[in-house]
Short mmCIF file of C-alpha atoms in Angstrom, two decimals:
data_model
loop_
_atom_site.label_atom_id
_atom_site.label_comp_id
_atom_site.label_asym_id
_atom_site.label_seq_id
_atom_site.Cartn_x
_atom_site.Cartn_y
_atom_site.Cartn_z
CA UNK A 34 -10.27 -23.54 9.40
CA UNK A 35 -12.68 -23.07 6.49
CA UNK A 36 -11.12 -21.45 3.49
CA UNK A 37 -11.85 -20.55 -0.05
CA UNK A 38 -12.90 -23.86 -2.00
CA UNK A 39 -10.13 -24.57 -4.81
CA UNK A 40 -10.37 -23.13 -8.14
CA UNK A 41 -12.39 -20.13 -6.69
CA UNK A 42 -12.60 -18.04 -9.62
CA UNK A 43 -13.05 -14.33 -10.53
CA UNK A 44 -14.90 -14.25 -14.24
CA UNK A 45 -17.05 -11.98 -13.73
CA UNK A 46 -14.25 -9.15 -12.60
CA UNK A 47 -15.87 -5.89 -12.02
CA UNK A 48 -13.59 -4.96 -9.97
CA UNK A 49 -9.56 -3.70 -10.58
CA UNK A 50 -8.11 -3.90 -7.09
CA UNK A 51 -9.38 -5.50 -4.34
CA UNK A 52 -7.39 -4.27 -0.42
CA UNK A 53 -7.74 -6.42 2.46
CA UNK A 54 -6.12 -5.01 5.78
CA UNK A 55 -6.67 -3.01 8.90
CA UNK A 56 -8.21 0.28 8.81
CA UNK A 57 -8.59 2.97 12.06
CA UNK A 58 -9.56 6.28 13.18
CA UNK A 59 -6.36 8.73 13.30
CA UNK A 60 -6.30 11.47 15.50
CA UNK A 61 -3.63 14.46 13.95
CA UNK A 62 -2.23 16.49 16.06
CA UNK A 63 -3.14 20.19 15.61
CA UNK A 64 0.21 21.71 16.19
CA UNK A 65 4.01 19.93 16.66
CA UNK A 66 5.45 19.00 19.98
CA UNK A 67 4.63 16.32 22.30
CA UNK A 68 1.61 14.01 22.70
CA UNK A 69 1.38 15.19 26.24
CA UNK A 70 1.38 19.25 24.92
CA UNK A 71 -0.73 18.63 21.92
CA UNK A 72 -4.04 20.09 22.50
CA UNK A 73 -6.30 18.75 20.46
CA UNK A 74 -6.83 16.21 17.45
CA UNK A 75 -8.35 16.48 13.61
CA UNK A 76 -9.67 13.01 12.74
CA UNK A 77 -8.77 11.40 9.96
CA UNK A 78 -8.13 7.89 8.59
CA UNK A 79 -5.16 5.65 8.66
CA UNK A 80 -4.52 2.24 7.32
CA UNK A 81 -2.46 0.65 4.26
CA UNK A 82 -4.89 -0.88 2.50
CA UNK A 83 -7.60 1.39 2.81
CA UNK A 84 -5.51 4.20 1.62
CA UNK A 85 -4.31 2.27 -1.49
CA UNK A 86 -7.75 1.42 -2.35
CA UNK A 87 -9.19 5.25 -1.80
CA UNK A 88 -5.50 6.51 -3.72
CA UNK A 89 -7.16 4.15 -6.67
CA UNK A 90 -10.53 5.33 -6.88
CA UNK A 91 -9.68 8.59 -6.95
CA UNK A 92 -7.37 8.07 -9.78
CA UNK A 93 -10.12 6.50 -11.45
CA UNK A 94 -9.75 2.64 -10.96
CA UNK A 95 -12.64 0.29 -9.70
CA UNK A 96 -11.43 -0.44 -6.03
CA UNK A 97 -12.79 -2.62 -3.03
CA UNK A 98 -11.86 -2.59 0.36
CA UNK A 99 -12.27 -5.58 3.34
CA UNK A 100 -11.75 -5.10 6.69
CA UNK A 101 -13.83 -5.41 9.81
CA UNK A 102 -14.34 -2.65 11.91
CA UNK A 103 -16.53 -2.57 15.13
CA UNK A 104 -20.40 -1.78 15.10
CA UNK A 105 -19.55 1.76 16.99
CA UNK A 106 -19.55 5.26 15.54
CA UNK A 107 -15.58 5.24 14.61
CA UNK A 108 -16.32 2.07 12.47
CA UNK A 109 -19.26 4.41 10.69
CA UNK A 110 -16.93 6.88 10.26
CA UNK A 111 -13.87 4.93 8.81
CA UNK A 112 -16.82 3.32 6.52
CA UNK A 113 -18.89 5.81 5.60
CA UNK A 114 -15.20 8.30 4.58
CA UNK A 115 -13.62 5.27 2.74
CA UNK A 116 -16.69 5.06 0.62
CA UNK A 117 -16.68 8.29 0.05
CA UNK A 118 -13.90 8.24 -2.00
CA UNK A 119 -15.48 5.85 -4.31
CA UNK A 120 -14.40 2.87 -2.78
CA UNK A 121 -16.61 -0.66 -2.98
CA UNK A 122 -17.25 -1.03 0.79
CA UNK A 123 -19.83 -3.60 0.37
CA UNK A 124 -17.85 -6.25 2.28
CA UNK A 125 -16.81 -4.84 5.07
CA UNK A 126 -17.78 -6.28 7.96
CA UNK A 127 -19.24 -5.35 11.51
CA UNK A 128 -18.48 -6.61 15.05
CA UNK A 129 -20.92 -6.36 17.34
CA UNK A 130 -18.21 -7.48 20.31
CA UNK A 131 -15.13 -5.71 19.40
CA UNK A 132 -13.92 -2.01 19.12
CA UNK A 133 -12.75 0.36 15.61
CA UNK A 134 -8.80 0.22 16.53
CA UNK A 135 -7.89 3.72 16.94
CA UNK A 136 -4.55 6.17 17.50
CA UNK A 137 -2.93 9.45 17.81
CA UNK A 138 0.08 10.96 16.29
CA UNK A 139 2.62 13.85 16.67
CA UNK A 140 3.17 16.02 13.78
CA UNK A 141 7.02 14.65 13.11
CA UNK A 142 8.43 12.17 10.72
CA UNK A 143 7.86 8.46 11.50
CA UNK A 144 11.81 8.22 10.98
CA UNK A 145 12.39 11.00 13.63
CA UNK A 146 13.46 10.06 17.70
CA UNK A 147 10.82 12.58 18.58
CA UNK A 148 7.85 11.03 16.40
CA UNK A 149 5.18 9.43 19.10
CA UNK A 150 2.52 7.26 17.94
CA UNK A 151 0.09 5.66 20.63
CA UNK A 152 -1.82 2.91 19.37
CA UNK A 153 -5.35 1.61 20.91
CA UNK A 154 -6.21 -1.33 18.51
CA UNK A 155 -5.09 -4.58 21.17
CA UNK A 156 -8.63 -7.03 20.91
CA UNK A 157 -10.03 -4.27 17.98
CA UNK A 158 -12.29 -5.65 15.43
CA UNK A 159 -9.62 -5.81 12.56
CA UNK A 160 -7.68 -8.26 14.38
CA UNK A 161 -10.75 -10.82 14.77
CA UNK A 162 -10.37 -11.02 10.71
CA UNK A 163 -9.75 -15.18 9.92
CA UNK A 164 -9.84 -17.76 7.10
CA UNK A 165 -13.54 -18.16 8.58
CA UNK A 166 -14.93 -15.09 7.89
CA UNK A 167 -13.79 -12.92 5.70
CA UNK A 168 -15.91 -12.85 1.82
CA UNK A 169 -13.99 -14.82 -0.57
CA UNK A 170 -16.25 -14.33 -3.33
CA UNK A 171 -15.44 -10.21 -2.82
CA UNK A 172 -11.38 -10.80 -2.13
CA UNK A 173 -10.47 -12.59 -5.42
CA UNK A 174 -12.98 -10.46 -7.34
CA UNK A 175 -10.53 -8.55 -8.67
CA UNK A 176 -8.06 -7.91 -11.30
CA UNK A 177 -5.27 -7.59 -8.14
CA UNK A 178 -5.66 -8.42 -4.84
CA UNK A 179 -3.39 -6.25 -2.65
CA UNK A 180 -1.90 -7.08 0.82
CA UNK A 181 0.17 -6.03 3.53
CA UNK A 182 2.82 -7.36 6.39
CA UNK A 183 0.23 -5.32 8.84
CA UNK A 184 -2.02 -7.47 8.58
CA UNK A 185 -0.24 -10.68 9.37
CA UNK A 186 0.81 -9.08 12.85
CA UNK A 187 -2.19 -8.34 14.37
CA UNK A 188 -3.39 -11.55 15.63
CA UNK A 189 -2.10 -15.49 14.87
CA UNK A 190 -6.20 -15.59 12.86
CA UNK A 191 -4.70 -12.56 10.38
CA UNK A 192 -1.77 -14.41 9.76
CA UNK A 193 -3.44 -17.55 9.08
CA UNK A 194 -5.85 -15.67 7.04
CA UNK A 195 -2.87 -14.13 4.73
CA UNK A 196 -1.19 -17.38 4.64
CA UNK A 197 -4.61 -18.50 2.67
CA UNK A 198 -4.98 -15.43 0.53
CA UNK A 199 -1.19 -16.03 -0.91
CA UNK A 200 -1.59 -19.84 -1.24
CA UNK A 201 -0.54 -20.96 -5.06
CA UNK A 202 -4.89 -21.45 -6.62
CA UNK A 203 -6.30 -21.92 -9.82
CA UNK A 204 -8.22 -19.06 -10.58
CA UNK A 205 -5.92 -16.88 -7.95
CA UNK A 206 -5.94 -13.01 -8.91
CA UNK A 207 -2.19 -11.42 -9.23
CA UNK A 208 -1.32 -10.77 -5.44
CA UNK A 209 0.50 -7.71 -4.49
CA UNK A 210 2.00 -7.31 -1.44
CA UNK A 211 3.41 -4.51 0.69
CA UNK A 212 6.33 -5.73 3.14
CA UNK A 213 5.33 -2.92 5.94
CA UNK A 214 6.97 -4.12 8.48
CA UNK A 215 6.16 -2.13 11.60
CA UNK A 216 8.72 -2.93 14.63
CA UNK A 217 6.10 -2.31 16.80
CA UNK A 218 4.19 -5.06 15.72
CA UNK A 219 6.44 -7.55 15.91
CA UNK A 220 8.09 -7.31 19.60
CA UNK A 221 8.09 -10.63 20.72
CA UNK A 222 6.96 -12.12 17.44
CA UNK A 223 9.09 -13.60 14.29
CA UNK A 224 8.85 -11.26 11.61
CA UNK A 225 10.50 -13.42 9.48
CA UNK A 226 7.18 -14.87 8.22
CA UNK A 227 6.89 -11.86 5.96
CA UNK A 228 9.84 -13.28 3.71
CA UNK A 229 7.28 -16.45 3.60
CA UNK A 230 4.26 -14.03 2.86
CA UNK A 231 6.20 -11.93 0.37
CA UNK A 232 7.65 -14.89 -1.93
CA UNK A 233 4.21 -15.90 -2.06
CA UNK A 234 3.08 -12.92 -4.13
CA UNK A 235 3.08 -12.18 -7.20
CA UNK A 236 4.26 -8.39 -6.91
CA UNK A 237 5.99 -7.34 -3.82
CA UNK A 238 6.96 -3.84 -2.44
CA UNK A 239 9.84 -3.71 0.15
CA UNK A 240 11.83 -0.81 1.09
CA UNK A 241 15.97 -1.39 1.83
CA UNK A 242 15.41 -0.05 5.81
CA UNK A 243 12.51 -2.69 6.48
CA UNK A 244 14.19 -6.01 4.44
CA UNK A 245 17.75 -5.12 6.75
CA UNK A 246 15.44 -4.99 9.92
CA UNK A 247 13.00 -7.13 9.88
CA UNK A 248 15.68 -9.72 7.79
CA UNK A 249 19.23 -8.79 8.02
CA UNK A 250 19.04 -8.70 4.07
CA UNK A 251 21.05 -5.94 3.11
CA UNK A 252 20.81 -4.10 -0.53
CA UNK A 253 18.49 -4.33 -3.69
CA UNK A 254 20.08 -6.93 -5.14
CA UNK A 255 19.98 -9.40 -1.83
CA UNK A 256 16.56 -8.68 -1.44
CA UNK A 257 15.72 -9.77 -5.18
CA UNK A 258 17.72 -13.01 -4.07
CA UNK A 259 16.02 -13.47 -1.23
CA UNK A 260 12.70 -13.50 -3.20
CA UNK A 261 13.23 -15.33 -6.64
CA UNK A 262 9.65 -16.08 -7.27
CA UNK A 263 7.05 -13.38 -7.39
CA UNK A 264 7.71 -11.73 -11.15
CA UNK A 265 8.46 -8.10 -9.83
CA UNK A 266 9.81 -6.88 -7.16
CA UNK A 267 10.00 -3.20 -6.11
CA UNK A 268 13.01 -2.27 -3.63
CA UNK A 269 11.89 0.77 -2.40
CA UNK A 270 15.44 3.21 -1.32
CA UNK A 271 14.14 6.31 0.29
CA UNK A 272 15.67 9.64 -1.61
CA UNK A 273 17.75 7.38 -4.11
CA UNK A 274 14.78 6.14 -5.65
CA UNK A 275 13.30 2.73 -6.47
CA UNK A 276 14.73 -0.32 -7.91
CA UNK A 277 12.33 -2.97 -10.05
CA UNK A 278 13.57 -6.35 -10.74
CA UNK A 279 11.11 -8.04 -13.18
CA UNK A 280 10.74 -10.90 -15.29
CA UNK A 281 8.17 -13.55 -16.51
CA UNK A 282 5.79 -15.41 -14.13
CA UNK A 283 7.79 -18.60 -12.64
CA UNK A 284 6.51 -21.75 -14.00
CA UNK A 285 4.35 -24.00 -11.59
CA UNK A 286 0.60 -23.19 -9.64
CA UNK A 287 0.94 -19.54 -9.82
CA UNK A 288 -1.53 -16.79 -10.78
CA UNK A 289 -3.78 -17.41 -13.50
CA UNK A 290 -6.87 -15.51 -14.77
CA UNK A 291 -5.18 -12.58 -13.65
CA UNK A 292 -7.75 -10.31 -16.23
CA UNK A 293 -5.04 -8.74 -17.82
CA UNK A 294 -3.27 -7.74 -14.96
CA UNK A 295 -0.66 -10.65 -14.81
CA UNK A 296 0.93 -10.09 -18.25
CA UNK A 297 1.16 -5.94 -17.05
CA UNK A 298 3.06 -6.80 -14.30
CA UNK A 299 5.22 -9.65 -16.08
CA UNK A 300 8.51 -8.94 -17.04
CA UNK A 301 9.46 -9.16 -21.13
CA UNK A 302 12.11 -12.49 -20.51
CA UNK A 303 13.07 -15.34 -18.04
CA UNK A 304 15.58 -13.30 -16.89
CA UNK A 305 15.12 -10.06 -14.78
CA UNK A 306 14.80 -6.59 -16.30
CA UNK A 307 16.45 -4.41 -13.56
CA UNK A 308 14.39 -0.43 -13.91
CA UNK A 309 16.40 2.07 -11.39
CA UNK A 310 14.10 5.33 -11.28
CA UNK A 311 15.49 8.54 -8.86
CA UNK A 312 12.94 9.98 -6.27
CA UNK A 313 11.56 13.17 -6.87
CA UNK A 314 12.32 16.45 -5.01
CA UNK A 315 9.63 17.33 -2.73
CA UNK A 316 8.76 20.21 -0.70
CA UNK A 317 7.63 17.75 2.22
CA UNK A 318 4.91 18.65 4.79
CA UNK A 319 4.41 15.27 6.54
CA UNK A 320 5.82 11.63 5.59
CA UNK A 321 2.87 9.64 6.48
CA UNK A 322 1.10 8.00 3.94
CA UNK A 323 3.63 7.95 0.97
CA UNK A 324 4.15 4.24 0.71
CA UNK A 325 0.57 3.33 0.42
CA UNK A 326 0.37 6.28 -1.83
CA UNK A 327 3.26 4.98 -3.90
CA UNK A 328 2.12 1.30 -4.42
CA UNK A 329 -1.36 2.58 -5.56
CA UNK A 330 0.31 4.60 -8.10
CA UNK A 331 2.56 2.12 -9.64
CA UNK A 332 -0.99 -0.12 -9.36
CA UNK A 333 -2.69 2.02 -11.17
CA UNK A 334 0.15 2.27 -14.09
CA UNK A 335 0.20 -1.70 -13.84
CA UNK A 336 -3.17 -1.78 -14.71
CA UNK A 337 -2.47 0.88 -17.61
CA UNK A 338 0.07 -1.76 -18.97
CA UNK A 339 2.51 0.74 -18.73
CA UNK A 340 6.09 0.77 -19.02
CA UNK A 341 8.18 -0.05 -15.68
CA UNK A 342 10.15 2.91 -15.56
CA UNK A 343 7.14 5.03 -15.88
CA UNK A 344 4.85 2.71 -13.11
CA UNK A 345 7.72 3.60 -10.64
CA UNK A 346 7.36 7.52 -11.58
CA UNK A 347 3.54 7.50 -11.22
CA UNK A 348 4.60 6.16 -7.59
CA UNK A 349 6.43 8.74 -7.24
CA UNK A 350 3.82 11.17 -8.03
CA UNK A 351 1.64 9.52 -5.84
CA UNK A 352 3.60 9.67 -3.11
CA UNK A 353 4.54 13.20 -3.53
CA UNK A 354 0.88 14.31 -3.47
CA UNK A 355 0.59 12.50 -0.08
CA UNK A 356 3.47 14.02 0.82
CA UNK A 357 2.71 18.11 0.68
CA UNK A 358 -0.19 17.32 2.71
CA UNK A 359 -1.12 16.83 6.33
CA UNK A 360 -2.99 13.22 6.51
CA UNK A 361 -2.29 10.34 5.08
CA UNK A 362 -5.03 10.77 1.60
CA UNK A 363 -4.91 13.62 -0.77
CA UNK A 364 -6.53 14.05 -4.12
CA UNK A 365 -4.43 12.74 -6.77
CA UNK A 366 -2.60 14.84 -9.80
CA UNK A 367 -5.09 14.48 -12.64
CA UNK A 368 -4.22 11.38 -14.80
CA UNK A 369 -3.59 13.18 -18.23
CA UNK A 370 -1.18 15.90 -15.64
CA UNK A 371 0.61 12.82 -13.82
CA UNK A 372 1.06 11.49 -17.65
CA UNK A 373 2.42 14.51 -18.69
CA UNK A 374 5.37 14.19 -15.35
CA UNK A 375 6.01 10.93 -15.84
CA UNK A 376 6.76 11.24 -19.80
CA UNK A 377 9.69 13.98 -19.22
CA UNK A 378 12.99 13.46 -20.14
CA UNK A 379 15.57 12.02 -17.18
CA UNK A 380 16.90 15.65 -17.18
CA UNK A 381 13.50 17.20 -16.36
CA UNK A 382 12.76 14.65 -14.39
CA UNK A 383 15.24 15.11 -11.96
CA UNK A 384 14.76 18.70 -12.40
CA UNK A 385 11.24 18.54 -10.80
CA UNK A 386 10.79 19.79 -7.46
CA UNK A 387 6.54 19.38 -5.78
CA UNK A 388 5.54 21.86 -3.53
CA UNK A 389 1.90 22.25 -1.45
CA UNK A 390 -0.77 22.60 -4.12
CA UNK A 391 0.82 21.06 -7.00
CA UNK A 392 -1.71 18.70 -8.17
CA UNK A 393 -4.16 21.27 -8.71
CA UNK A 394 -1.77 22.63 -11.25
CA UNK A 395 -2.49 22.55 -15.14
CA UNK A 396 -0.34 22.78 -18.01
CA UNK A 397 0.01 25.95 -18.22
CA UNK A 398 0.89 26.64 -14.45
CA UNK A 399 2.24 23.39 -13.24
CA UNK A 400 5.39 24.53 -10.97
CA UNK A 401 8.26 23.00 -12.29
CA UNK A 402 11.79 23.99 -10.52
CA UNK A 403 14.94 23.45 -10.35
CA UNK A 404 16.70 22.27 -7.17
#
């Protein structure tokens, strides 16, 4: 299949973060229980990469999304409310033949036995994507290109397609990619190709659950061995926190021209620099959302150039915004406010407990307790 020509460049970067992936229609439930006694549905949007790329325009940062959605009114919708949020939606494309993948949720945990999800996104538009036609010009545009595992399961063409986007390339932006597995996904497939996808990249996020399911890999230090070559790596361990392994970009056709971004996300030797940063205490309202939420906001401080321990608590931050709301996208804490968090001491720090409404806080009201 047709692919990007070699040494497809980005020069003229106008862009900070481009997301390719799968977006849909959501449908939230309007009180708890069971799909079957839920009455009726708020729409919303759901999908990785989408809601990393509308997380980073809101926090200020030039972001694109890709996708394909179908030429019906859920596909306006997804558009026209991505957009809104500042995102570059100029390459998104529509299919005349295929449907916006849609679902509906209950109102509990993802982790929970109760939590129902019913997906309707089998032949959807997002799964047509291919090496043949997505926009390569708009995908390595950017300072970071950003991925996920979603993507690769939805259809042999998506996998294909990500296999291209993480190929070793002159002129390659740095490539960050989010494990996500999704068991769902992968009955009756080999999710196993994720390791391939993930030591691809240049910047991977994997939580500890996902590497021992979809791997067998057990632990934050098996998972760094298990993926030597992209230059950080960001174990992700639920209420203990998150664990960065980083070090210089590995020798060889790598990442280059990365506009600045590569030497953020580098490490400071050839050996790694292991960053261990505890979760925050949050007042949770629904647990949808906060990984997407957390990769854009250690993104966003990778693009800041700064520090790793204080990427990882802008992550945090992010996360716990998503996480004392309903849906899946919230307005972000004010950068100079998230600054402010993520500069406190490792006392105060752990100190912190988020609540509903805390990003609207200022200085002088910001609701800082102790658990």
């Amino acid at each position: 299949m047709p692919g990007p020509a070699a040494g497809t460049a980005h020069a003229a970067t106008t862009t900070d973060v481009v997301c390719l992936g799968e977006s849909m229609v959501t449908f939230l439930p309007s009180q708890p229980g069971r799909l079957a006694d839920v009455p009726s549905f708020g729409r919303g949007i759901g999908g990785a990469e989408s809601n990393v790329a509308c997380a980073l325009a809101a926090a200020g940062h030039r972001a694109a999304w890709v996708g394909r959605v179908g030429a019906d009114g859920f596909g306006d919708h997804l558009v026209e409310t991505i957009a809104g949020y500042g995102v570059d939606t100029s390459a998104v494309r529509r299919d005349p033949d295929r449907p916006t993948g849609i679902y509906f949720r209950t109102a509990t945990d993802r982790g929970a036995g109760a939590h129902e999800v019913a997906y309707y996104r089998a032949g959807s538009a997002a799964s047509a994507m291919s090496p043949s036609n997505v926009p390569y010009g708009k995908v390595f545009a950017g300072r970071i290109l950003h991925l996920s595992g979603i993507t690769a399961a939805l259809s042999a063409d998506c996998l294909e397609l990500l296999r291209e986007l993480t190929a070793p390339r002159q002129g390659r932006p740095l490539v960050s990619f989010d494990v996500n597995h999704r068991p769902h996904l992968w009955r009756g497939g080999d999710a196993s190709v994720l390791l391939e996808l993930a030591r691809r990249a240049d910047l991977v996020f994997v939580g500890e659950d996902e590497a021992e399911e979809a791997w067998g890999i057990v632990g934050a230090e098996a998972i760094r061995a298990a993926l030597p070559e992209p230059a950080v790596v960001v174990v992700k361990r639920g209420s203990a926190g998150a664990t960065v392994f980083a070090s210089g970009l590995r020798p060889g056709p790598r990442s280059s021209n990365a506009g600045g971004a590569e030497d953020a996300a580098a490490g400071t030797g050839s050996g790694d620099t292991v960053t261990v940063v505890p979760a925050l205490h949050v007042d949770v309202v629904a647990a949808v959302g906060a990984g997407d939420a957390f990769a854009a906001g250690f993104l966003s401080a990778t693009l800041r150039g700064l520090p790793v321990r204080d990427r990882v608590r802008h992550g945090h931050l992010m996360a716990a915004a998503v996480l004392t709301v309903p849906g899946d996208l919230t307005e972000p804490p004010a950068r100079d406010h998230a600054d402010r968090l993520a500069a406190l001491d490792d006392g105060a720090w752990g100190r912190l407990r988020l609540g509903p409404g805390w990003t609207a806080a200022d200085r002088a009201s910001e609701e800082v307790r102790t658990s």
